[in-house]
Amino acid sequence: MSSPNVIVVGATGAVGQVFLRIMEQRNFPVNQLRLCASPRSIGKRLRVFGEEIAVEATSPEIFDDADFAFISASTAVSRELVPVAAQHGAFVIDDSSAYRMDPRVPLVVPEINPEDLEWHQNISAIPNCSTTQMVMALYPLHRANPIQRIIADTFQAVSGTGNLAMAELREQSRLLLDGGSVSPSVYPHQIAFNVLPHIEPFMEDGYTREEQKMLYETRKIMHAPDIAVSATCVRVPVYISHSEAVHVEFQHPMSPEEARELLSAFPGVVVVDDPKANLYPLAIDAAGRDEVFVGRLRRDSSHPNGLAMWIVSDNLRKGAATNAIQIAEEVVKRELLKPRR
Ligand code: A2P
């Protein structure tokens, strides 16, 4: 087919901006590119592929000529726009949680379950950023030795919340370093120089919605309906990259050496694991990179079939924008775009 027409909804946002840069870096073939954001950004001009493109309002008709619609705005926006875009014939790649658990919508990490795209109905969701990096590190191990149980503690960057949260961290840090006081607005508490065990609303069972995503999305992506996941998701004053301390219980014992070998052979995963030389994955090193970095691999001394590890990845890239573009590339490669009306 000729190059696709692409619409990016949320083009001015934290993920949208990275998405446009990655499209350029990967030289994603685009015929016509249209950019949308909230009403307050209409008319703003963004430079992409060397051209100035004006931000437009979203409307059902805008999707008429689109082959791909990337939507990264908010769950409410996705709930409204995803079905509209799909009905108008665009293949929608959605970054929100609105349709991830819908049985008609594939939830895809292209290194793991690209074949799920085959049953698409014009929509694919991308997983939550904290899930994506975890399954990238666990799937190659799970294939060799089925995982029964995962305990994950996350340390998540503020960029996962968006541009306003990054501005809030900057502003609070400045005020506090100057001896002032702060009044939180994006988060329920001060985020600068603090750690918040609270991402998304609390549910009936005491977990947050973010923590529940790590259970249900992992099961769906890895086709492992019985896997058990207990997560504690924590917001930390870091701009980019989520870090995760993950403890895994396998069916049989797995040595750290075998895990390193399996991980090193898996596309998109890099093992950084020489603790005696102070080498382990770090948020600042992962920022701007597309890979998932794994280190601190060791036997879990509390369980004979257990391994412990530390997983770090850029939440805006593999956690969102890169994964979305990889899905589009896979859809093109597999010739899965439905013919337009
Ligand atoms: P805007 O920049 O005009 O507010 P972030 O995750 O960084 O907060 O970004 C959210 C993105 O979603 C921004 O691009 C934002 O645009 C966009 N957005 C917010 N509301 C809407 C809407 N109703 N329609 C389209 N885009 C929206």
mmCIF file of C-alpha atoms and ligand atoms in Angstrom:
data_model
loop_
_atom_site.group_PDB
_atom_site.id
_atom_site.type_symbol
_atom_site.label_atom_id
_atom_site.label_comp_id
_atom_site.label_asym_id
_atom_site.label_seq_id
_atom_site.Cartn_x
_atom_site.Cartn_y
_atom_site.Cartn_z
ATOM 1 C CA MET A 1 0.000 0.000 0.000
ATOM 2 C CA SER A 2 1.021 3.638 -0.304
ATOM 3 C CA SER A 3 2.137 5.474 2.847
ATOM 4 C CA PRO A 4 -0.663 5.761 5.410
ATOM 5 C CA ASN A 5 -2.505 8.897 6.501
ATOM 6 C CA VAL A 6 -1.928 9.406 10.209
ATOM 7 C CA ILE A 7 -3.775 11.382 12.896
ATOM 8 C CA VAL A 8 -2.219 11.965 16.310
ATOM 9 C CA VAL A 9 -4.698 12.948 19.031
ATOM 10 C CA GLY A 10 -2.886 14.433 22.044
ATOM 11 C CA ALA A 11 -0.024 15.657 19.855
ATOM 12 C CA THR A 12 0.947 18.387 22.351
ATOM 13 C CA GLY A 13 1.060 16.010 25.336
ATOM 14 C CA ALA A 14 3.970 14.275 27.083
ATOM 15 C CA VAL A 15 3.502 11.052 25.081
ATOM 16 C CA GLY A 16 2.307 12.790 21.888
ATOM 17 C CA GLN A 17 5.456 14.897 21.635
ATOM 18 C CA VAL A 18 7.707 11.867 22.068
ATOM 19 C CA PHE A 19 5.543 9.979 19.584
ATOM 20 C CA LEU A 20 6.191 12.606 16.876
ATOM 21 C CA ARG A 21 9.975 12.487 17.492
ATOM 22 C CA ILE A 22 10.017 8.669 17.328
ATOM 23 C CA MET A 23 8.020 8.719 14.099
ATOM 24 C CA GLU A 24 10.792 10.901 12.639
ATOM 25 C CA GLN A 25 13.592 8.789 14.125
ATOM 26 C CA ARG A 26 12.118 5.530 12.783
ATOM 27 C CA ASN A 27 11.245 7.202 9.507
ATOM 28 C CA PHE A 28 7.691 5.912 9.783
ATOM 29 C CA PRO A 29 6.195 6.351 6.316
ATOM 30 C CA VAL A 30 3.443 8.976 6.393
ATOM 31 C CA ASN A 31 1.417 10.404 3.529
ATOM 32 C CA GLN A 32 -0.689 13.013 5.354
ATOM 33 C CA LEU A 33 -0.146 13.853 9.034
ATOM 34 C CA ARG A 34 -2.822 15.651 11.078
ATOM 35 C CA LEU A 35 -2.402 16.695 14.697
ATOM 36 C CA CYS A 36 -5.151 17.176 17.274
ATOM 37 C CA ALA A 37 -5.251 18.358 20.888
ATOM 38 C CA SER A 38 -7.653 20.072 23.251
ATOM 39 C CA PRO A 39 -9.481 23.240 22.138
ATOM 40 C CA ARG A 40 -6.873 25.407 23.906
ATOM 41 C CA SER A 41 -4.130 24.248 21.509
ATOM 42 C CA ILE A 42 -5.989 24.697 18.220
ATOM 43 C CA GLY A 43 -3.887 26.648 15.747
ATOM 44 C CA LYS A 44 -0.633 25.982 17.610
ATOM 45 C CA ARG A 45 2.035 24.902 15.128
ATOM 46 C CA LEU A 46 4.216 21.846 15.671
ATOM 47 C CA ARG A 47 7.271 20.962 13.591
ATOM 48 C CA VAL A 48 7.283 17.377 12.296
ATOM 49 C CA PHE A 49 9.325 15.902 9.420
ATOM 50 C CA GLY A 50 10.650 19.426 8.802
ATOM 51 C CA GLU A 51 7.172 20.903 8.276
ATOM 52 C CA GLU A 52 5.024 23.176 10.444
ATOM 53 C CA ILE A 53 1.653 21.536 11.072
ATOM 54 C CA ALA A 54 -1.227 23.387 12.762
ATOM 55 C CA VAL A 55 -3.068 21.613 15.575
ATOM 56 C CA GLU A 56 -6.715 20.957 14.718
ATOM 57 C CA ALA A 57 -9.903 20.224 16.637
ATOM 58 C CA THR A 58 -11.094 16.635 16.705
ATOM 59 C CA SER A 59 -14.308 15.780 14.882
ATOM 60 C CA PRO A 60 -15.741 12.477 13.598
ATOM 61 C CA GLU A 61 -15.055 13.555 9.997
ATOM 62 C CA ILE A 62 -11.357 14.095 10.617
ATOM 63 C CA PHE A 63 -10.946 10.318 10.782
ATOM 64 C CA ASP A 64 -12.545 9.764 7.339
ATOM 65 C CA ASP A 65 -9.254 9.741 5.460
ATOM 66 C CA ALA A 66 -7.078 8.392 8.258
ATOM 67 C CA ASP A 67 -5.408 4.988 8.055
ATOM 68 C CA PHE A 68 -3.971 5.213 11.577
ATOM 69 C CA ALA A 69 -5.222 7.203 14.577
ATOM 70 C CA PHE A 70 -2.882 7.351 17.577
ATOM 71 C CA ILE A 71 -4.806 8.514 20.617
ATOM 72 C CA SER A 72 -2.976 9.573 23.771
ATOM 73 C CA ALA A 73 -5.069 12.183 25.578
ATOM 74 C CA SER A 74 -7.083 10.866 28.531
ATOM 75 C CA THR A 75 -9.295 7.880 29.267
ATOM 76 C CA ALA A 76 -12.392 10.057 28.857
ATOM 77 C CA VAL A 77 -11.234 11.307 25.440
ATOM 78 C CA SER A 78 -10.411 7.765 24.325
ATOM 79 C CA ARG A 79 -13.757 6.437 25.508
ATOM 80 C CA GLU A 80 -15.431 8.958 23.243
ATOM 81 C CA LEU A 81 -13.090 9.046 20.230
ATOM 82 C CA VAL A 82 -11.809 5.474 19.825
ATOM 83 C CA PRO A 83 -15.127 3.986 18.574
ATOM 84 C CA VAL A 84 -15.753 7.026 16.367
ATOM 85 C CA ALA A 85 -12.313 6.794 14.733
ATOM 86 C CA ALA A 86 -12.662 3.026 14.240
ATOM 87 C CA GLN A 87 -16.130 3.385 12.710
ATOM 88 C CA HIS A 88 -14.769 5.970 10.313
ATOM 89 C CA GLY A 89 -12.255 3.383 9.102
ATOM 90 C CA ALA A 90 -9.039 4.335 10.919
ATOM 91 C CA PHE A 91 -6.952 1.698 12.665
ATOM 92 C CA VAL A 92 -6.845 3.084 16.200
ATOM 93 C CA ILE A 93 -3.851 2.616 18.490
ATOM 94 C CA ASP A 94 -5.045 3.717 21.907
ATOM 95 C CA ASP A 95 -2.770 4.634 24.826
ATOM 96 C CA SER A 96 -5.515 4.790 27.466
ATOM 97 C CA SER A 97 -6.930 2.120 29.747
ATOM 98 C CA ALA A 98 -10.437 2.531 28.270
ATOM 99 C CA TYR A 99 -10.411 -0.526 25.970
ATOM 100 C CA ARG A 100 -7.452 -2.579 27.192
ATOM 101 C CA MET A 101 -9.532 -5.278 28.839
ATOM 102 C CA ASP A 102 -12.238 -5.312 26.136
ATOM 103 C CA PRO A 103 -12.226 -8.867 24.695
ATOM 104 C CA ARG A 104 -12.666 -7.419 21.168
ATOM 105 C CA VAL A 105 -9.499 -5.329 21.486
ATOM 106 C CA PRO A 106 -5.995 -6.815 21.253
ATOM 107 C CA LEU A 107 -3.587 -5.551 23.918
ATOM 108 C CA VAL A 108 -0.214 -5.798 22.255
ATOM 109 C CA VAL A 109 3.494 -5.698 22.986
ATOM 110 C CA PRO A 110 4.887 -6.549 19.521
ATOM 111 C CA GLU A 111 7.844 -8.573 20.859
ATOM 112 C CA ILE A 112 5.394 -10.789 22.792
ATOM 113 C CA ASN A 113 1.963 -11.174 21.174
ATOM 114 C CA PRO A 114 1.986 -9.575 17.685
ATOM 115 C CA GLU A 115 -0.304 -12.367 16.415
ATOM 116 C CA ASP A 116 -3.154 -10.917 18.522
ATOM 117 C CA LEU A 117 -3.316 -8.085 15.975
ATOM 118 C CA GLU A 118 -4.725 -10.590 13.457
ATOM 119 C CA TRP A 119 -8.172 -10.533 15.146
ATOM 120 C CA HIS A 120 -8.382 -6.740 15.418
ATOM 121 C CA GLN A 121 -11.599 -4.858 14.767
ATOM 122 C CA ASN A 122 -9.802 -1.629 13.864
ATOM 123 C CA ILE A 123 -8.570 -1.048 17.435
ATOM 124 C CA SER A 124 -5.454 -2.089 19.338
ATOM 125 C CA ALA A 125 -4.665 -0.924 22.838
ATOM 126 C CA ILE A 126 -1.179 -0.479 24.219
ATOM 127 C CA PRO A 127 -0.604 -1.616 27.793
ATOM 128 C CA ASN A 128 0.017 0.569 30.790
ATOM 129 C CA CYS A 129 3.663 1.654 30.910
ATOM 130 C CA SER A 130 4.476 -0.204 34.127
ATOM 131 C CA THR A 131 3.029 -3.438 32.694
ATOM 132 C CA THR A 132 4.874 -3.198 29.362
ATOM 133 C CA GLN A 133 8.368 -3.085 30.820
ATOM 134 C CA MET A 134 7.573 -5.852 33.301
ATOM 135 C CA VAL A 135 6.210 -8.280 30.694
ATOM 136 C CA MET A 136 9.128 -7.481 28.340
ATOM 137 C CA ALA A 137 11.479 -8.754 31.064
ATOM 138 C CA LEU A 138 9.313 -11.640 32.253
ATOM 139 C CA TYR A 139 7.947 -13.128 29.043
ATOM 140 C CA PRO A 140 11.260 -14.632 27.824
ATOM 141 C CA LEU A 141 11.626 -16.294 31.235
ATOM 142 C CA HIS A 142 7.988 -17.409 31.359
ATOM 143 C CA ARG A 143 8.337 -19.156 27.956
ATOM 144 C CA ALA A 144 11.145 -21.290 29.379
ATOM 145 C CA ASN A 145 9.715 -21.890 32.840
ATOM 146 C CA PRO A 146 6.115 -20.866 33.531
ATOM 147 C CA ILE A 147 5.732 -18.085 36.066
ATOM 148 C CA GLN A 148 3.210 -18.731 38.835
ATOM 149 C CA ARG A 149 3.440 -15.566 40.892
ATOM 150 C CA ILE A 150 4.874 -12.042 40.598
ATOM 151 C CA ILE A 151 5.411 -9.490 43.338
ATOM 152 C CA ALA A 152 6.207 -6.074 41.873
ATOM 153 C CA ASP A 153 6.999 -2.744 43.512
ATOM 154 C CA THR A 154 7.228 0.145 41.082
ATOM 155 C CA PHE A 155 8.966 3.526 41.250
ATOM 156 C CA GLN A 156 7.165 5.550 38.582
ATOM 157 C CA ALA A 157 8.179 8.820 36.973
ATOM 158 C CA VAL A 158 5.887 11.855 36.958
ATOM 159 C CA SER A 159 5.877 12.042 33.138
ATOM 160 C CA GLY A 160 3.464 9.084 33.294
ATOM 161 C CA THR A 161 0.890 11.567 34.579
ATOM 162 C CA GLY A 162 1.641 14.080 31.813
ATOM 163 C CA ASN A 163 3.006 17.563 31.210
ATOM 164 C CA LEU A 164 1.246 19.162 34.191
ATOM 165 C CA ALA A 165 2.835 16.715 36.630
ATOM 166 C CA MET A 166 6.314 17.399 35.241
ATOM 167 C CA ALA A 167 5.700 21.137 35.676
ATOM 168 C CA GLU A 168 4.464 20.527 39.244
ATOM 169 C CA LEU A 169 7.632 18.600 40.206
ATOM 170 C CA ARG A 170 9.817 21.359 38.728
ATOM 171 C CA GLU A 171 7.906 24.143 40.464
ATOM 172 C CA GLN A 172 7.695 22.397 43.856
ATOM 173 C CA SER A 173 11.422 21.561 43.783
ATOM 174 C CA ARG A 174 12.273 25.184 43.028
ATOM 175 C CA LEU A 175 10.005 26.555 45.757
ATOM 176 C CA LEU A 176 11.256 24.125 48.402
ATOM 177 C CA LEU A 177 14.929 24.680 47.556
ATOM 178 C CA ASP A 178 14.258 28.411 47.953
ATOM 179 C CA GLY A 179 12.838 27.746 51.446
ATOM 180 C CA GLY A 180 9.193 28.213 50.436
ATOM 181 C CA SER A 181 6.152 25.979 50.854
ATOM 182 C CA VAL A 182 4.016 24.214 48.252
ATOM 183 C CA SER A 183 0.368 23.389 47.694
ATOM 184 C CA PRO A 184 -0.113 20.252 45.558
ATOM 185 C CA SER A 185 -2.546 20.289 42.653
ATOM 186 C CA VAL A 186 -1.871 17.340 40.311
ATOM 187 C CA TYR A 187 -1.125 14.823 43.101
ATOM 188 C CA PRO A 188 -2.881 14.584 46.479
ATOM 189 C CA HIS A 189 0.436 15.332 48.253
ATOM 190 C CA GLN A 190 3.729 17.103 47.598
ATOM 191 C CA ILE A 191 5.715 15.090 45.018
ATOM 192 C CA ALA A 192 9.071 16.936 45.242
ATOM 193 C CA PHE A 193 11.394 15.215 47.763
ATOM 194 C CA ASN A 194 8.617 12.724 48.513
ATOM 195 C CA VAL A 195 7.361 9.234 47.542
ATOM 196 C CA LEU A 196 3.633 8.531 47.058
ATOM 197 C CA PRO A 197 2.261 4.965 47.386
ATOM 198 C CA HIS A 198 -0.771 6.005 45.372
ATOM 199 C CA ILE A 199 -1.223 5.905 41.576
ATOM 200 C CA GLU A 200 -4.825 6.089 40.351
ATOM 201 C CA PRO A 201 -7.858 5.552 42.610
ATOM 202 C CA PHE A 202 -8.066 2.941 45.367
ATOM 203 C CA MET A 203 -10.341 -0.013 44.625
ATOM 204 C CA GLU A 204 -12.531 -2.140 46.909
ATOM 205 C CA ASP A 205 -9.759 -4.699 47.527
ATOM 206 C CA GLY A 206 -7.283 -2.054 48.755
ATOM 207 C CA TYR A 207 -5.159 -2.109 45.573
ATOM 208 C CA THR A 208 -5.106 0.909 43.285
ATOM 209 C CA ARG A 209 -6.374 0.716 39.705
ATOM 210 C CA GLU A 210 -2.755 1.023 38.490
ATOM 211 C CA GLU A 211 -1.846 -2.030 40.581
ATOM 212 C CA GLN A 212 -4.805 -3.997 39.213
ATOM 213 C CA LYS A 213 -3.704 -3.158 35.650
ATOM 214 C CA MET A 214 -0.424 -4.954 36.315
ATOM 215 C CA LEU A 215 -2.402 -8.128 37.100
ATOM 216 C CA TYR A 216 -5.060 -8.102 34.381
ATOM 217 C CA GLU A 217 -2.925 -6.709 31.552
ATOM 218 C CA THR A 218 -0.084 -9.157 32.256
ATOM 219 C CA ARG A 219 -2.529 -12.076 32.021
ATOM 220 C CA LYS A 220 -3.980 -10.829 28.739
ATOM 221 C CA ILE A 221 -0.665 -10.038 27.003
ATOM 222 C CA MET A 222 1.127 -13.209 28.073
ATOM 223 C CA HIS A 223 -1.982 -15.414 27.555
ATOM 224 C CA ALA A 224 -1.469 -16.586 31.124
ATOM 225 C CA PRO A 225 -4.909 -16.410 32.775
ATOM 226 C CA ASP A 226 -3.760 -17.996 36.040
ATOM 227 C CA ILE A 227 -0.681 -15.923 36.746
ATOM 228 C CA ALA A 228 -0.823 -14.183 40.147
ATOM 229 C CA VAL A 229 0.427 -10.600 40.464
ATOM 230 C CA SER A 230 0.584 -8.454 43.581
ATOM 231 C CA ALA A 231 1.846 -4.933 42.882
ATOM 232 C CA THR A 232 2.505 -1.771 44.876
ATOM 233 C CA CYS A 233 2.765 1.204 42.518
ATOM 234 C CA VAL A 234 4.649 4.219 43.823
ATOM 235 C CA ARG A 235 5.126 7.685 42.312
ATOM 236 C CA VAL A 236 8.629 9.074 42.787
ATOM 237 C CA PRO A 237 10.109 12.493 41.979
ATOM 238 C CA VAL A 238 11.792 11.336 38.759
ATOM 239 C CA TYR A 239 10.954 12.927 35.384
ATOM 240 C CA ILE A 240 11.396 9.996 33.007
ATOM 241 C CA SER A 241 11.686 6.176 33.337
ATOM 242 C CA HIS A 242 9.889 3.783 35.621
ATOM 243 C CA SER A 243 11.926 1.409 37.803
ATOM 244 C CA GLU A 244 10.552 -1.841 39.220
ATOM 245 C CA ALA A 245 11.703 -4.306 41.899
ATOM 246 C CA VAL A 246 10.194 -7.613 40.771
ATOM 247 C CA HIS A 247 10.152 -10.981 42.544
ATOM 248 C CA VAL A 248 9.090 -13.970 40.473
ATOM 249 C CA GLU A 249 8.128 -17.500 41.445
ATOM 250 C CA PHE A 250 8.582 -20.068 38.631
ATOM 251 C CA GLN A 251 7.240 -23.597 38.248
ATOM 252 C CA HIS A 252 10.837 -24.903 38.575
ATOM 253 C CA PRO A 253 14.031 -23.275 39.846
ATOM 254 C CA MET A 254 15.782 -20.874 37.421
ATOM 255 C CA SER A 255 19.360 -19.719 37.902
ATOM 256 C CA PRO A 256 20.300 -16.057 37.442
ATOM 257 C CA GLU A 257 22.750 -17.200 34.715
ATOM 258 C CA GLU A 258 19.951 -18.872 32.714
ATOM 259 C CA ALA A 259 17.756 -15.787 33.159
ATOM 260 C CA ARG A 260 20.565 -13.502 31.922
ATOM 261 C CA GLU A 261 21.012 -15.702 28.860
ATOM 262 C CA LEU A 262 17.291 -15.759 28.017
ATOM 263 C CA LEU A 263 16.965 -12.010 28.542
ATOM 264 C CA SER A 264 20.033 -11.160 26.466
ATOM 265 C CA ALA A 265 18.582 -13.132 23.535
ATOM 266 C CA PHE A 266 15.211 -11.341 23.649
ATOM 267 C CA PRO A 267 14.708 -8.367 21.306
ATOM 268 C CA GLY A 268 14.338 -5.034 23.080
ATOM 269 C CA VAL A 269 15.815 -6.221 26.395
ATOM 270 C CA VAL A 270 19.314 -5.299 27.609
ATOM 271 C CA VAL A 271 20.944 -6.916 30.642
ATOM 272 C CA VAL A 272 22.971 -4.459 32.752
ATOM 273 C CA ASP A 273 24.128 -6.558 35.671
ATOM 274 C CA ASP A 274 27.540 -6.108 37.236
ATOM 275 C CA PRO A 275 26.678 -4.804 40.707
ATOM 276 C CA LYS A 276 30.246 -5.074 42.008
ATOM 277 C CA ALA A 277 31.221 -2.496 39.375
ATOM 278 C CA ASN A 278 28.140 -0.433 40.384
ATOM 279 C CA LEU A 279 26.454 -1.416 37.124
ATOM 280 C CA TYR A 280 22.685 -1.847 37.210
ATOM 281 C CA PRO A 281 19.848 -0.183 35.286
ATOM 282 C CA LEU A 282 19.199 3.459 36.166
ATOM 283 C CA ALA A 283 16.287 5.724 35.291
ATOM 284 C CA ILE A 284 18.572 8.469 33.961
ATOM 285 C CA ASP A 285 20.371 6.019 31.656
ATOM 286 C CA ALA A 286 17.140 4.505 30.313
ATOM 287 C CA ALA A 287 15.582 7.918 29.513
ATOM 288 C CA GLY A 288 15.582 8.482 25.754
ATOM 289 C CA ARG A 289 16.194 4.800 24.990
ATOM 290 C CA ASP A 290 13.743 2.271 23.560
ATOM 291 C CA GLU A 291 15.012 -0.821 25.377
ATOM 292 C CA VAL A 292 13.975 -2.364 28.683
ATOM 293 C CA PHE A 293 16.975 -2.729 31.023
ATOM 294 C CA VAL A 294 17.238 -5.574 33.538
ATOM 295 C CA GLY A 295 19.768 -6.105 36.324
ATOM 296 C CA ARG A 296 20.291 -7.080 39.986
ATOM 297 C CA LEU A 297 19.313 -10.622 38.886
ATOM 298 C CA ARG A 298 19.648 -12.921 41.868
ATOM 299 C CA ARG A 299 18.069 -15.936 43.485
ATOM 300 C CA ASP A 300 15.166 -14.953 45.722
ATOM 301 C CA SER A 301 16.397 -16.276 49.055
ATOM 302 C CA SER A 302 12.797 -16.569 50.319
ATOM 303 C CA HIS A 303 11.688 -19.157 47.725
ATOM 304 C CA PRO A 304 13.441 -22.143 46.063
ATOM 305 C CA ASN A 305 11.904 -21.328 42.648
ATOM 306 C CA GLY A 306 12.292 -17.577 42.982
ATOM 307 C CA LEU A 307 14.291 -14.879 41.193
ATOM 308 C CA ALA A 308 14.550 -11.188 42.039
ATOM 309 C CA MET A 309 15.391 -8.433 39.555
ATOM 310 C CA TRP A 310 15.345 -4.693 38.827
ATOM 311 C CA ILE A 311 13.665 -3.512 35.601
ATOM 312 C CA VAL A 312 13.948 0.030 34.176
ATOM 313 C CA SER A 313 12.552 1.595 31.000
ATOM 314 C CA ASP A 314 11.599 4.965 29.524
ATOM 315 C CA ASN A 315 7.859 5.129 30.261
ATOM 316 C CA LEU A 316 7.169 7.583 27.429
ATOM 317 C CA ARG A 317 8.998 5.464 24.821
ATOM 318 C CA LYS A 318 8.673 1.663 25.215
ATOM 319 C CA GLY A 319 6.020 2.341 27.857
ATOM 320 C CA ALA A 320 3.897 4.280 25.351
ATOM 321 C CA ALA A 321 5.032 5.906 22.074
ATOM 322 C CA THR A 322 7.566 3.339 20.842
ATOM 323 C CA ASN A 323 5.203 0.463 21.549
ATOM 324 C CA ALA A 324 2.450 2.297 19.642
ATOM 325 C CA ILE A 325 4.644 2.825 16.570
ATOM 326 C CA GLN A 326 5.844 -0.778 16.696
ATOM 327 C CA ILE A 327 2.184 -1.850 16.573
ATOM 328 C CA ALA A 328 1.605 0.327 13.494
ATOM 329 C CA GLU A 329 4.711 -1.140 11.844
ATOM 330 C CA GLU A 330 3.456 -4.652 12.613
ATOM 331 C CA VAL A 331 -0.011 -3.850 11.198
ATOM 332 C CA VAL A 332 1.589 -2.598 7.971
ATOM 333 C CA LYS A 333 3.950 -5.605 7.776
ATOM 334 C CA ARG A 334 1.094 -8.068 8.277
ATOM 335 C CA GLU A 335 -1.115 -6.135 5.799
ATOM 336 C CA LEU A 336 -3.859 -5.869 8.399
ATOM 337 C CA LEU A 337 -5.251 -2.467 7.447
ATOM 338 C CA LYS A 338 -8.805 -2.982 6.277
ATOM 339 C CA PRO A 339 -9.538 -1.504 2.842
ATOM 340 C CA ARG A 340 -11.038 1.963 3.186
ATOM 341 C CA ARG A 341 -14.584 2.624 2.073
HETATM 342 P P1 A2P B 1 -3.623 20.181 25.250
HETATM 343 O O1 A2P B 1 -2.117 20.282 25.228
HETATM 344 O O2 A2P B 1 -4.263 21.145 24.325
HETATM 345 O O3 A2P B 1 -4.193 20.221 26.641
HETATM 346 P P2 A2P B 1 -0.569 15.194 28.912
HETATM 347 O O4 A2P B 1 -0.699 13.702 29.094
HETATM 348 O O5 A2P B 1 0.848 15.636 28.812
HETATM 349 O O6 A2P B 1 -1.369 15.921 29.949
HETATM 350 O O7 A2P B 1 -1.233 15.521 27.499
HETATM 351 C C1 A2P B 1 -2.581 15.231 27.199
HETATM 352 C C2 A2P B 1 -2.817 15.488 25.722
HETATM 353 O O8 A2P B 1 -4.205 15.274 25.450
HETATM 354 C C3 A2P B 1 -2.511 16.923 25.299
HETATM 355 O O9 A2P B 1 -2.048 16.906 23.966
HETATM 356 C C4 A2P B 1 -3.878 17.557 25.398
HETATM 357 O O10 A2P B 1 -4.007 18.733 24.631
HETATM 358 C C5 A2P B 1 -4.720 16.448 24.807
HETATM 359 N N1 A2P B 1 -6.153 16.596 25.083
HETATM 360 C C6 A2P B 1 -6.746 16.892 26.268
HETATM 361 N N2 A2P B 1 -8.093 16.955 26.128
HETATM 362 C C7 A2P B 1 -8.355 16.716 24.812
HETATM 363 C C8 A2P B 1 -9.538 16.655 24.015
HETATM 364 N N3 A2P B 1 -10.741 16.858 24.557
HETATM 365 N N4 A2P B 1 -9.423 16.375 22.693
HETATM 366 C C9 A2P B 1 -8.221 16.158 22.138
HETATM 367 N N5 A2P B 1 -7.058 16.200 22.836
HETATM 368 C C10 A2P B 1 -7.119 16.471 24.159
#
